[in-house]
Amino acid sequence: GGYYLSDSLLSPVKKLLCHETDGPIWMMIIYFLCFYILMRCFGIERWMSMIGAFAIGLSSYFLVIIPAGHNTKTVTIALTAVVLGGFHLIFRKKYMLGVVLTMLFTSAGFSMHPQAFYYYCLLMGVLWLAELSIHIKEKRIKDLCLATLIFALSLGIGVGTGMSKVFVNSEYAAETNRGGDGLDIGYATDYSYTIDETMSLMIPGFKGGSSSVKYDRNSKLYKSMMAKGVTGSSAKTFCDNVHLYWGEQPYTYGNVYVGAIICFLFLLGLMIVSGPYKWALLAATLFSFALSWGDNMLWLTKLFFKYFPMYSRFRAVSSVLIVAEVTMPLLAILALKTILSGEVDRRKLTRSVLISAGITGGICLFFALFANAIYSFKASTDSIWASNLPDWLYNGVIAERKALMRSDCIRSLALIAGAAAVLLLSIKGKLRHVWTMAMLGVLIVGDLWLVDRRYFNSDNYVNASHSSKFVQTDYEKMISQDKDPHFRVLNLTTDTFNESHTSYWFKSLGGYSAVKLRRYDELIDEHLVNNEMPVIGMLNAKYIISSDESGAVHLKGNPYALGNAWFVDRIHIVDNDNLESRALSEIDLSHEAVMNMSFISDVAECNTTIPEDACVKLDSYSPNRLEYTSSSSSAGNVVFSEIWYPHGWKAEIDGKETPIFRVNYVLRALSVPAGRHSIVFSFDPESARMGDRIAAIFIVLMYLLTAVAAVFGIIRIAKARG
């Protein structure tokens, strides 16, 4: 149900600002460019802004999500940082540039990943409180109101340019597992940080880092396995995927590490940077910590779930740490700016550096010395993968966790000591500012880069010609010979509802989506996970891939598959959805259907006799248009093996619109008259059309305001030069 004029109008902005599909290199360029602009908006000079851009852009989570495939999140994180810069400019009375940055970068970034954008909005809300304090103190309430209004309008215009997607996605979200009252709080907090896990922002190996770490043949773990008589291939397989993470999240590609030096400078900033912004950045950082704890600070999570609009729609509460990954480096660079500006007394600076280094370094030293006495280095999730391991091998993994913790504590301590030494030399006048920035920049980038390479390295890439991930197997090649325009495949040899390989080649009953339709999600839980073959058959799973006890894979045609559409003799009427779902296990789905009574007005006749000549054939298939031909000597009801969705779909029989009704909990059905007929399903939601019209207005307004700002900017430059 695509988007119309607004997409074509907005495409120049999106092509310029977000090439999210152009690969990791471009994503990192977007990171560094956007974070550099953010630093410049906060009045930080060029070279220091470059250090700040690298400090934020190389924060481990921002790189971890690239190989994890969160492309849209990376783009939104980067682009919305510039919106934050626009916010700051507007409140500094640099209205034109602030408005343009806010509009353009909001329009390009917000709809790609609403959750990341939402977290930035929370951050800007906290910073607005800092502006409130500043303006009240300076008795500039009118300026505050004006800046607030200008920013709100700029943000609104940017959001308005994507109204077609907002309308369609809002419509869809209401039908998903995130609709209604939002996600179940237990599901939403699956990925919660434990309180002490926040230490990973300063000590990368705290809690082990990743659920999947590769050890080579020179590692102690590999050699110990070989010494125990384990075969080389088995040892390699195990060492390719060592579960070092011992926190309570179900799985993680890597922890959130902002850098030992950044943590040191952040604490230093709290001591020497003046003004309300310091406290706002601290408050935002602490709030992001607390919200990331999820079910470990459940009262706060429940408070946000209940009172903050949209918050209950988001999963993986630990994602809110993207706020800390921006605020901590920002305050750290402001601290560096304060030091090099000479604004603070030398004695106070020296004392502050020593205190900050003492606290952060002392924490690292404490855990290096006493972590073994405090922690068991075991996680509740260990039993999932370690239950079949011998004790000596599990203990070997525990030993690796301990070694990583100790080495990373010492590593962070050394980095903090090195950065503190550089600053002390600079404060005493023994090191020029340019060398101070250069040395700190090298330390910060080197620190982050080496940690990033643990999670994002050459192992994440393969030559396309040598990749085996999506190479067709023999049985998949056999399926590909089928010329049927539309059928589905059920793969039982893998984690059916959390894999992508099958969906790469075929329409699949499985696969993963964070926003499944609620009805289909319930169908999975009630019927599909139990392998109820009649239900699998009504979804037109024509082929089933399974394996035996030896691991051999088998391809079978599904005798229960009912095809793309079929006539039924009888439709059972039930009072509610629970009864409708339960009936799927009780009736003959090849001849009967079950329907909620709310659809009864759309059915011509519930009980009919299917003549022997009745048939329905799918002539062509595309995601938003399906064409069938039906033939029957008498009228009847046809069930289509297509998921029912209440918005945007319409059906026509011989060009005349016909009501679609829902049967079998998730499928579409039509009452079809006798004779030969053309049936067409098409998806063209009015919400997209209405949103498109609104979006077009905002896009034109955005371009006009941008053009006006550009003209005034050129005039101002010309006058300055004249």
XYZ file of C-alpha atoms in Angstrom:
722
model
C 0.000 0.000 0.000
C 2.934 2.315 -0.769
C 3.330 5.982 -0.215
C 2.654 8.486 -2.904
C 3.596 12.114 -3.482
C 5.254 12.600 -0.082
C 7.802 9.856 -0.720
C 8.948 11.387 -3.979
C 9.043 14.878 -2.442
C 11.072 13.710 0.536
C 13.443 11.411 -1.355
C 16.122 14.101 -1.993
C 16.478 14.676 1.758
C 16.613 10.979 2.563
C 19.097 10.254 -0.205
C 21.311 13.046 1.075
C 21.108 12.243 4.778
C 20.481 8.520 5.209
C 22.054 5.829 3.083
C 21.179 3.154 5.603
C 21.440 0.376 3.019
C 24.860 1.386 1.690
C 26.832 -0.702 4.150
C 28.700 -0.304 7.450
C 31.282 2.165 6.140
C 28.603 4.680 5.207
C 26.834 4.088 8.523
C 30.008 4.976 10.404
C 30.506 8.064 8.245
C 26.965 9.139 9.153
C 27.780 8.571 12.825
C 30.934 10.674 12.809
C 29.461 13.454 10.682
C 26.284 13.800 12.743
C 28.045 13.643 16.099
C 30.568 16.213 14.835
C 27.682 18.553 13.958
C 26.241 17.978 17.439
C 29.529 18.999 19.039
C 29.793 22.101 16.870
C 26.237 23.086 17.789
C 27.346 23.073 21.423
C 30.104 25.566 20.620
C 33.021 23.144 20.752
C 35.968 23.952 18.463
C 36.727 21.812 15.406
C 39.482 19.480 16.573
C 37.843 18.872 19.914
C 34.555 18.214 18.107
C 36.302 15.553 16.064
C 37.444 13.829 19.252
C 33.878 14.042 20.571
C 32.446 12.639 17.330
C 34.765 9.632 17.500
C 34.087 9.186 21.211
C 30.342 8.908 20.613
C 30.481 7.136 17.250
C 32.818 4.399 18.520
C 30.755 3.681 21.626
C 30.487 -0.095 21.475
C 26.705 -0.437 21.227
C 26.579 1.846 18.201
C 28.878 -0.563 16.371
C 27.403 -3.767 17.824
C 24.034 -2.999 16.229
C 25.570 -2.807 12.744
C 26.418 -6.529 12.322
C 23.250 -7.308 14.302
C 21.336 -5.798 11.356
C 19.705 -2.833 13.125
C 20.295 -0.545 10.150
C 17.383 1.797 10.764
C 18.347 2.225 14.409
C 21.876 3.309 13.441
C 20.499 5.961 11.096
C 18.008 7.322 13.626
C 20.640 7.443 16.388
C 22.950 9.457 14.142
C 20.434 11.829 12.556
C 18.548 12.626 15.738
C 21.811 13.720 17.367
C 21.715 16.639 14.923
C 18.129 17.386 16.026
C 19.549 17.664 19.540
C 22.080 20.137 18.148
C 19.274 22.074 16.479
C 17.479 22.238 19.819
C 20.551 23.804 21.414
C 20.999 26.345 18.600
C 17.393 27.509 18.785
C 17.724 28.234 22.503
C 20.952 30.131 21.719
C 18.871 32.353 19.367
C 20.448 30.878 16.244
C 16.959 30.305 14.967
C 17.402 29.781 11.237
C 20.132 27.154 11.400
C 18.471 25.451 14.351
C 15.118 25.263 12.563
C 16.631 23.875 9.359
C 18.667 21.203 11.170
C 15.688 20.203 13.315
C 13.269 19.922 10.383
C 15.550 18.148 7.914
C 17.085 15.625 10.286
C 13.776 14.851 11.972
C 12.112 14.254 8.618
C 14.875 11.848 7.578
C 15.350 9.983 10.829
C 12.381 9.816 13.154
C 10.188 7.266 11.337
C 13.021 4.821 10.744
C 13.269 3.809 14.389
C 10.676 5.518 16.616
C 12.096 3.945 19.778
C 15.535 5.561 19.359
C 13.905 8.876 18.413
C 11.690 8.641 21.493
C 14.708 8.294 23.788
C 16.262 11.413 22.274
C 13.002 13.257 22.914
C 13.211 12.262 26.590
C 16.755 13.651 26.613
C 15.627 16.924 25.048
C 12.882 17.141 27.645
C 15.502 16.994 30.401
C 17.663 19.590 28.620
C 14.609 21.850 28.322
C 14.518 21.922 32.126
C 18.091 23.224 32.026
C 16.983 25.937 29.610
C 14.102 26.765 31.936
C 16.543 27.271 34.790
C 18.865 29.412 32.641
C 16.099 31.631 31.313
C 14.440 32.105 34.710
C 17.783 33.088 36.236
C 18.429 35.544 33.398
C 14.790 36.766 33.451
C 14.274 35.887 29.770
C 10.932 34.080 29.960
C 9.795 35.505 26.604
C 12.923 34.127 24.941
C 12.234 30.733 26.527
C 8.648 30.679 25.273
C 9.665 31.793 21.802
C 12.467 29.229 21.524
C 10.198 26.470 22.846
C 7.515 27.369 20.319
C 10.005 27.537 17.418
C 11.564 24.197 18.317
C 8.176 22.514 18.793
C 6.999 23.785 15.401
C 10.268 22.727 13.729
C 10.056 19.276 15.272
C 6.376 19.066 14.337
C 7.110 19.931 10.704
C 9.813 17.263 10.590
C 7.485 14.665 12.074
C 4.653 15.839 9.813
C 6.668 15.017 6.683
C 6.316 11.348 7.586
C 2.612 11.317 8.395
C 1.804 8.701 5.766
C 4.039 6.233 7.599
C 2.826 7.431 10.987
C -0.798 6.792 10.049
C -0.151 3.399 8.444
C 2.185 2.219 11.193
C -0.184 3.399 13.925
C -2.972 1.483 12.256
C -0.798 -1.596 12.007
C 0.631 -1.299 15.525
C -2.875 -1.481 16.980
C -3.196 -4.990 15.510
C 0.184 -6.252 16.739
C 1.562 -7.587 19.990
C 2.525 -3.961 20.757
C -0.992 -2.599 20.323
C -3.794 -2.190 22.819
C -2.262 -1.517 26.219
C 1.228 -2.132 24.849
C 3.649 -4.957 25.480
C 3.490 -7.227 28.457
C 5.906 -5.666 30.934
C 7.692 -8.973 31.451
C 8.313 -9.331 27.719
C 9.403 -5.700 27.406
C 11.959 -6.071 30.201
C 13.538 -9.332 29.016
C 16.634 -7.366 28.056
C 17.217 -5.535 31.335
C 20.616 -4.571 32.693
C 21.351 -5.624 36.240
C 22.366 -2.629 38.332
C 26.021 -3.644 38.564
C 26.111 -4.398 34.833
C 26.161 -0.631 34.277
C 29.845 -0.894 35.210
C 30.398 -2.234 31.692
C 30.284 1.377 30.496
C 33.744 1.773 32.093
C 35.041 -1.818 32.240
C 34.296 -3.594 28.939
C 34.661 -7.140 30.267
C 32.293 -6.581 33.171
C 29.694 -9.379 32.920
C 31.684 -10.940 30.077
C 30.665 -8.665 27.206
C 29.190 -11.028 24.609
C 27.182 -14.241 24.501
C 29.301 -15.443 21.599
C 33.071 -14.953 21.659
C 35.550 -16.611 19.302
C 38.752 -18.112 20.745
C 41.564 -19.206 18.439
C 43.802 -22.286 18.621
C 46.392 -20.450 20.682
C 43.948 -19.787 23.482
C 44.218 -21.475 26.852
C 40.667 -22.789 26.523
C 41.359 -24.504 23.202
C 44.597 -26.030 24.442
C 42.923 -27.335 27.603
C 40.255 -29.046 25.500
C 42.893 -30.670 23.324
C 44.775 -31.809 26.443
C 41.579 -33.514 27.632
C 41.370 -35.505 24.418
C 38.686 -33.474 22.648
C 38.978 -33.684 18.864
C 40.294 -30.639 17.030
C 37.049 -30.067 15.141
C 34.943 -30.282 18.325
C 37.291 -27.949 20.186
C 37.200 -25.457 17.321
C 33.402 -25.581 17.145
C 33.122 -24.880 20.872
C 35.774 -22.155 20.862
C 34.114 -20.410 17.926
C 31.130 -19.633 20.146
C 32.118 -19.296 23.794
C 29.417 -17.894 26.081
C 31.416 -15.350 28.075
C 28.435 -13.175 29.029
C 27.238 -13.909 32.566
C 24.601 -11.226 33.019
C 20.853 -11.831 33.079
C 19.917 -10.775 29.550
C 18.828 -13.728 27.360
C 21.484 -12.944 24.747
C 23.747 -10.086 23.776
C 26.123 -9.381 20.893
C 28.099 -7.072 23.147
C 27.817 -4.742 26.102
C 27.553 -0.952 26.202
C 31.036 0.506 26.632
C 31.460 4.281 26.425
C 35.142 4.197 27.395
C 37.174 4.342 30.594
C 38.594 7.745 29.667
C 35.144 9.125 28.843
C 33.879 7.970 32.259
C 36.852 9.694 33.890
C 36.251 12.925 31.929
C 32.492 12.733 32.588
C 33.091 12.684 36.338
C 35.643 15.453 35.905
C 33.027 17.479 34.017
C 30.688 17.243 37.000
C 33.393 18.945 39.057
C 34.548 21.718 36.739
C 31.824 22.456 34.160
C 29.421 25.139 35.358
C 25.769 25.769 34.610
C 22.465 23.844 34.580
C 23.416 21.825 31.480
C 25.902 19.857 33.556
C 23.139 18.747 35.908
C 20.737 18.070 33.050
C 23.304 15.810 31.356
C 23.889 14.037 34.670
C 20.146 13.612 35.257
C 19.602 12.244 31.745
C 22.510 9.841 32.197
C 21.224 8.547 35.530
C 17.691 8.199 34.155
C 18.980 6.154 31.231
C 20.817 3.912 33.704
C 17.728 3.465 35.856
C 15.419 2.781 32.909
C 17.880 0.262 31.454
C 17.597 -1.727 34.691
C 14.012 -2.619 33.719
C 12.749 -5.359 36.016
C 15.621 -4.639 38.400
C 13.978 -1.276 39.133
C 10.446 -2.300 38.332
C 8.677 0.551 40.112
C 10.288 3.085 37.766
C 9.642 0.944 34.690
C 5.976 0.589 35.693
C 5.754 4.343 36.225
C 6.992 5.009 32.678
C 4.806 2.223 31.255
C 1.737 3.770 32.821
C 2.258 7.499 32.408
C 4.615 8.117 29.487
C 2.835 7.906 26.114
C 4.146 5.176 23.777
C 6.755 3.913 26.262
C 4.908 0.618 26.721
C 5.230 -0.065 22.974
C 9.006 -0.519 23.169
C 10.952 -3.652 23.938
C 14.554 -4.095 25.128
C 14.624 -1.413 27.794
C 18.436 -1.536 27.827
C 18.331 0.339 24.493
C 17.714 3.528 26.468
C 21.444 3.544 27.207
C 21.885 5.300 23.853
C 21.102 8.424 25.905
C 24.105 7.843 28.181
C 26.243 7.112 25.128
C 25.568 10.677 23.981
C 25.394 12.571 27.278
C 28.546 11.119 28.823
C 30.895 11.944 25.912
C 29.207 15.341 25.508
C 29.896 16.339 29.110
C 33.362 14.777 28.859
C 34.237 16.990 25.889
C 32.743 20.027 27.635
C 35.086 19.215 30.516
C 38.025 19.093 28.129
C 36.909 22.405 26.638
C 36.755 23.941 30.117
C 40.259 22.721 30.988
C 41.885 23.992 27.815
C 40.061 27.332 27.952
C 41.829 28.309 31.177
C 38.537 29.254 32.848
C 39.222 27.243 36.013
C 41.906 27.840 38.627
C 44.939 25.565 38.098
C 44.894 24.293 41.673
C 41.209 23.377 41.456
C 41.801 21.664 38.126
C 44.641 19.589 39.508
C 42.599 18.557 42.529
C 39.573 17.700 40.351
C 41.646 15.588 37.966
C 43.167 13.644 40.848
C 39.790 13.092 42.532
C 38.097 11.987 39.299
C 40.973 9.677 38.401
C 41.065 8.369 41.964
C 37.365 7.494 41.988
C 37.144 5.900 38.534
C 40.548 4.258 38.759
C 39.838 3.131 42.304
C 36.672 1.369 41.165
C 38.647 -0.457 38.486
C 41.322 -1.452 41.007
C 38.691 -2.638 43.494
C 37.111 -5.036 41.016
C 40.502 -6.196 39.776
C 41.386 -7.230 43.332
C 38.066 -8.400 44.764
C 35.760 -9.462 41.888
C 36.573 -13.146 42.469
C 35.432 -12.823 46.063
C 32.229 -10.953 45.139
C 31.001 -12.877 42.093
C 30.579 -16.514 41.106
C 30.805 -15.522 37.410
C 27.831 -17.776 36.733
C 24.516 -16.772 35.171
C 21.061 -18.260 35.515
C 21.033 -18.759 31.737
C 24.176 -20.933 31.815
C 22.103 -24.072 32.267
C 20.641 -23.607 28.778
C 23.984 -24.246 27.074
C 26.176 -25.806 29.763
C 23.927 -28.654 30.948
C 25.663 -31.229 28.722
C 29.221 -30.009 29.323
C 31.689 -31.761 31.618
C 32.486 -29.799 34.771
C 36.086 -29.165 33.726
C 34.973 -27.453 30.506
C 32.341 -25.293 32.207
C 34.904 -24.329 34.827
C 37.249 -23.435 31.973
C 34.678 -20.931 30.670
C 34.285 -19.527 34.200
C 38.062 -19.100 34.363
C 38.004 -17.161 31.074
C 35.294 -14.883 32.470
C 37.403 -14.180 35.543
C 40.510 -13.525 33.472
C 38.642 -11.116 31.196
C 37.227 -9.207 34.151
C 40.627 -8.798 35.791
C 42.477 -7.853 32.609
C 39.827 -5.293 31.597
C 39.835 -3.729 35.069
C 43.604 -3.274 34.824
C 43.225 -2.046 31.242
C 40.694 0.646 32.238
C 42.823 1.646 35.217
C 45.845 2.145 32.950
C 43.839 4.219 30.460
C 42.460 6.468 33.190
C 45.938 6.921 34.648
C 47.313 7.773 31.222
C 44.605 10.339 30.482
C 44.995 11.906 33.932
C 48.751 12.192 33.407
C 48.240 13.970 30.081
C 45.840 16.460 31.672
C 48.123 17.120 34.632
C 51.023 17.835 32.283
C 48.773 20.194 30.315
C 47.567 21.981 33.470
C 51.169 22.504 34.577
C 51.996 24.016 31.199
C 54.367 21.219 30.205
C 52.203 20.117 27.282
C 50.761 22.351 24.581
C 47.033 22.221 24.026
C 47.351 20.748 20.563
C 49.405 17.852 21.936
C 46.985 17.416 24.811
C 44.085 17.002 22.397
C 46.102 14.764 20.090
C 47.210 12.432 22.874
C 43.774 12.239 24.480
C 42.209 11.688 21.057
C 44.557 8.788 20.350
C 43.893 7.244 23.769
C 40.108 7.583 23.449
C 39.918 6.263 19.882
C 42.416 3.475 20.568
C 40.528 2.400 23.678
C 37.148 2.256 21.951
C 38.430 0.800 18.693
C 40.120 -2.177 20.367
C 36.968 -2.995 22.329
C 34.765 -2.522 19.257
C 36.863 -5.072 17.383
C 35.797 -7.712 19.875
C 32.263 -7.436 18.530
C 32.650 -5.975 15.044
C 35.560 -7.347 13.024
C 36.508 -9.343 9.943
C 34.541 -12.347 11.243
C 31.375 -10.368 10.520
C 32.225 -10.308 6.812
C 32.600 -12.932 4.144
C 33.229 -12.710 0.446
C 29.832 -12.869 -1.247
C 31.044 -15.607 -3.569
C 32.156 -17.731 -0.590
C 29.212 -17.114 1.713
C 27.270 -20.229 2.606
C 24.647 -18.546 4.778
C 22.048 -18.248 2.041
C 23.259 -20.904 -0.393
C 20.373 -23.127 -1.452
C 20.451 -26.666 -0.183
C 19.443 -29.575 -2.413
C 15.993 -29.772 -0.855
C 15.516 -26.014 -1.282
C 16.425 -26.348 -4.944
C 13.725 -29.010 -5.230
C 11.145 -26.674 -3.705
C 12.226 -23.924 -6.095
C 11.143 -26.072 -9.030
C 7.495 -25.649 -7.981
C 5.810 -23.167 -10.355
C 2.836 -22.499 -8.084
C 2.662 -18.678 -7.789
C 2.173 -18.802 -4.032
C 2.751 -21.370 -1.302
C 4.437 -21.493 2.079
C 7.160 -23.579 3.703
C 7.472 -24.733 7.306
C 11.036 -25.383 8.491
C 11.168 -27.497 11.648
C 14.939 -28.094 11.574
C 15.751 -24.758 13.178
C 14.288 -22.208 15.580
C 11.224 -21.875 13.362
C 9.990 -18.485 14.516
C 13.391 -16.852 14.984
C 15.285 -17.621 11.765
C 15.696 -15.886 8.418
C 17.163 -18.466 6.046
C 13.832 -19.997 4.985
C 12.250 -16.591 4.416
C 15.173 -15.626 2.176
C 14.053 -18.188 -0.400
C 10.381 -18.866 0.266
C 7.245 -17.548 1.892
C 7.532 -19.054 5.347
C 5.204 -19.840 8.214
C 8.077 -18.937 10.521
C 10.676 -16.204 10.676
C 11.107 -13.414 13.187
C 9.308 -10.118 13.552
C 9.360 -7.831 16.574
C 5.884 -6.618 15.607
C 3.930 -9.724 14.656
C 0.220 -9.378 14.144
C -1.299 -10.235 17.492
C -3.614 -12.810 15.980
C -0.836 -14.630 14.181
C 1.307 -14.536 17.318
C -1.560 -16.133 19.233
C -2.014 -18.715 16.486
C 1.659 -19.626 16.851
C 1.342 -20.052 20.619
C -1.945 -21.968 20.505
C -1.508 -24.174 17.448
C 1.647 -23.903 15.356
C 4.171 -24.662 18.120
C 2.149 -27.834 18.741
C 2.504 -28.798 15.061
C -1.252 -29.058 14.505
C -1.201 -30.206 10.907
C -4.749 -29.108 9.919
C -3.924 -25.539 11.027
C -0.574 -25.697 9.261
C -2.437 -26.953 6.192
C -4.943 -24.084 6.170
C -1.950 -21.705 5.992
C -0.941 -23.465 2.762
C 2.338 -24.866 4.073
C 2.890 -26.964 0.969
C 6.302 -28.239 2.078
C 7.629 -29.224 5.487
C 11.344 -29.492 6.247
C 12.153 -31.755 9.190
C 15.038 -33.786 10.590
C 15.370 -37.173 12.254
C 17.318 -38.213 15.334
C 20.525 -38.580 13.339
C 20.243 -34.997 12.119
C 19.438 -35.931 8.523
C 17.146 -33.375 6.871
C 13.997 -34.511 5.059
C 11.674 -32.656 2.703
C 8.052 -33.719 2.643
C 5.032 -32.534 0.746
C 2.253 -31.651 3.159
C -0.887 -33.726 2.483
C -2.866 -31.366 4.729
C -2.112 -28.274 2.630
C -5.426 -26.830 1.465
C -4.035 -24.610 -1.289
C -4.504 -20.909 -1.889
C -8.316 -20.950 -1.578
C -11.135 -23.462 -1.169
C -14.928 -23.669 -0.832
C -16.404 -24.799 2.499
C -19.788 -26.424 3.235
C -20.361 -24.923 6.621
C -19.370 -21.945 8.749
C -19.713 -22.399 12.507
C -20.708 -19.250 14.370
C -19.131 -18.658 17.802
C -19.470 -15.890 20.353
C -15.849 -14.868 20.911
C -12.260 -15.175 19.748
C -11.314 -17.831 22.295
C -13.995 -20.169 21.005
C -12.970 -19.389 17.432
C -9.374 -20.376 18.138
C -10.370 -23.487 20.059
C -12.579 -24.682 17.205
C -9.557 -24.913 14.886
C -8.566 -28.093 16.722
C -12.085 -29.542 16.548
C -13.502 -29.083 13.028
C -12.559 -30.370 9.571
C -10.900 -27.272 8.133
C -10.976 -28.626 4.597
C -14.805 -28.479 4.527
C -15.723 -26.267 7.467
C -14.767 -22.919 8.896
C -15.404 -21.061 12.135
C -16.360 -17.405 12.418
C -16.908 -14.857 15.158
C -20.553 -13.786 15.132
C -19.520 -10.120 14.664
C -19.011 -10.905 10.937
C -22.323 -12.622 10.342
C -23.802 -9.715 8.374
C -21.082 -10.138 5.715
C -21.986 -13.753 4.957
C -24.676 -14.559 2.396
C -25.342 -18.085 3.705
C -23.449 -20.050 6.367
C -24.433 -23.541 5.233
C -24.015 -24.494 1.593
C -23.336 -27.647 -0.373
C -20.080 -27.636 -2.301
C -20.646 -28.912 -5.836
C -18.022 -31.211 -7.289
C -17.092 -28.675 -9.960
C -16.322 -25.891 -7.419
C -12.765 -24.572 -7.579
C -10.736 -21.420 -6.987
C -7.422 -20.784 -8.738
C -4.797 -18.158 -7.896
C -3.783 -16.488 -11.163
C -1.239 -13.946 -9.907
C 0.313 -12.943 -6.614
C 2.002 -9.832 -5.279
C 2.058 -8.551 -1.696
C -0.599 -5.903 -2.378
C -2.649 -7.549 -5.138
C -3.931 -11.107 -5.567
C -6.035 -12.251 -8.513
C -8.153 -15.422 -8.517
C -10.647 -17.147 -10.787
C -13.538 -19.011 -9.167
C -15.939 -21.435 -10.766
C -18.927 -23.153 -9.176
C -22.414 -24.192 -10.227
C -23.814 -22.819 -6.969
C -23.035 -19.972 -4.572
C -20.758 -20.673 -1.643
C -18.209 -19.395 0.823
C -14.526 -19.369 -0.086
C -11.712 -19.378 2.464
C -8.448 -17.804 1.316
C -5.118 -18.824 2.796
C -4.248 -15.177 3.432
C -3.984 -13.435 6.782
C -6.954 -11.238 7.581
C -6.091 -7.609 8.280
C -8.862 -5.079 8.930
C -7.262 -2.015 7.319
C -6.696 -1.238 3.667
C -7.666 -4.522 2.016
C -10.665 -4.646 -0.276
C -12.075 -7.427 -2.410
C -13.828 -7.175 -5.764
C -15.788 -9.851 -7.592
C -16.016 -8.978 -11.275
C -15.127 -5.392 -10.370
C -17.798 -5.050 -7.682
C -16.597 -4.537 -4.123
C -17.531 -7.368 -1.771
C -17.171 -7.487 2.041
C -14.280 -9.533 3.433
C -15.002 -11.451 6.614
C -12.664 -13.265 8.965
C -12.764 -17.022 9.518
C -10.529 -19.563 11.238
C -9.210 -16.846 13.549
C -6.724 -15.431 11.031
C -7.933 -16.020 7.466
C -10.012 -14.080 4.935
C -13.217 -15.314 3.366
C -15.780 -14.172 0.789
C -19.276 -15.199 -0.191
C -18.988 -15.950 -3.929
C -21.998 -16.269 -6.255
C -22.508 -19.165 -8.642
C -20.744 -19.137 -11.987
C -17.291 -18.145 -13.186
C -15.872 -14.993 -11.594
C -12.763 -12.869 -11.301
C -11.778 -12.145 -7.687
C -9.233 -9.465 -6.819
C -7.809 -8.557 -3.413
C -5.978 -5.220 -3.344
C -4.307 -3.270 -0.570
C -4.660 0.513 -0.742
C -5.205 1.954 2.746
C -6.977 5.266 3.066
C -4.717 6.018 6.020
C -1.746 6.139 3.638
C -3.597 8.443 1.241
C -4.717 10.795 3.996
C -1.282 10.773 5.627
C 0.322 11.389 2.254
C -1.746 14.514 1.676
C -0.833 15.888 5.095
C 2.828 14.946 4.690
C 3.044 16.706 1.315
C 1.940 19.967 2.947
C 4.626 19.673 5.638
C 7.312 18.743 3.098
C 6.567 21.775 0.943
C 6.564 23.966 4.067
C 9.907 22.483 5.143
C 11.477 23.204 1.756
C 10.122 26.766 1.756
C 11.489 27.492 5.226
C 14.826 25.944 4.299
C 15.000 28.083 1.168
C 14.155 31.230 3.129
C 16.844 30.404 5.707
C 19.360 29.784 2.922
C 18.580 33.138 1.285
C 18.936 35.025 4.579
C 22.145 33.157 5.292
C 23.622 34.123 1.927
C 22.607 37.758 2.439
C 24.188 37.793 5.889
C 27.451 36.322 4.565
C 27.490 38.822 1.696
C 26.994 41.746 4.091
C 29.736 40.462 6.378
C 32.171 40.275 3.488
C 31.056 43.592 2.046
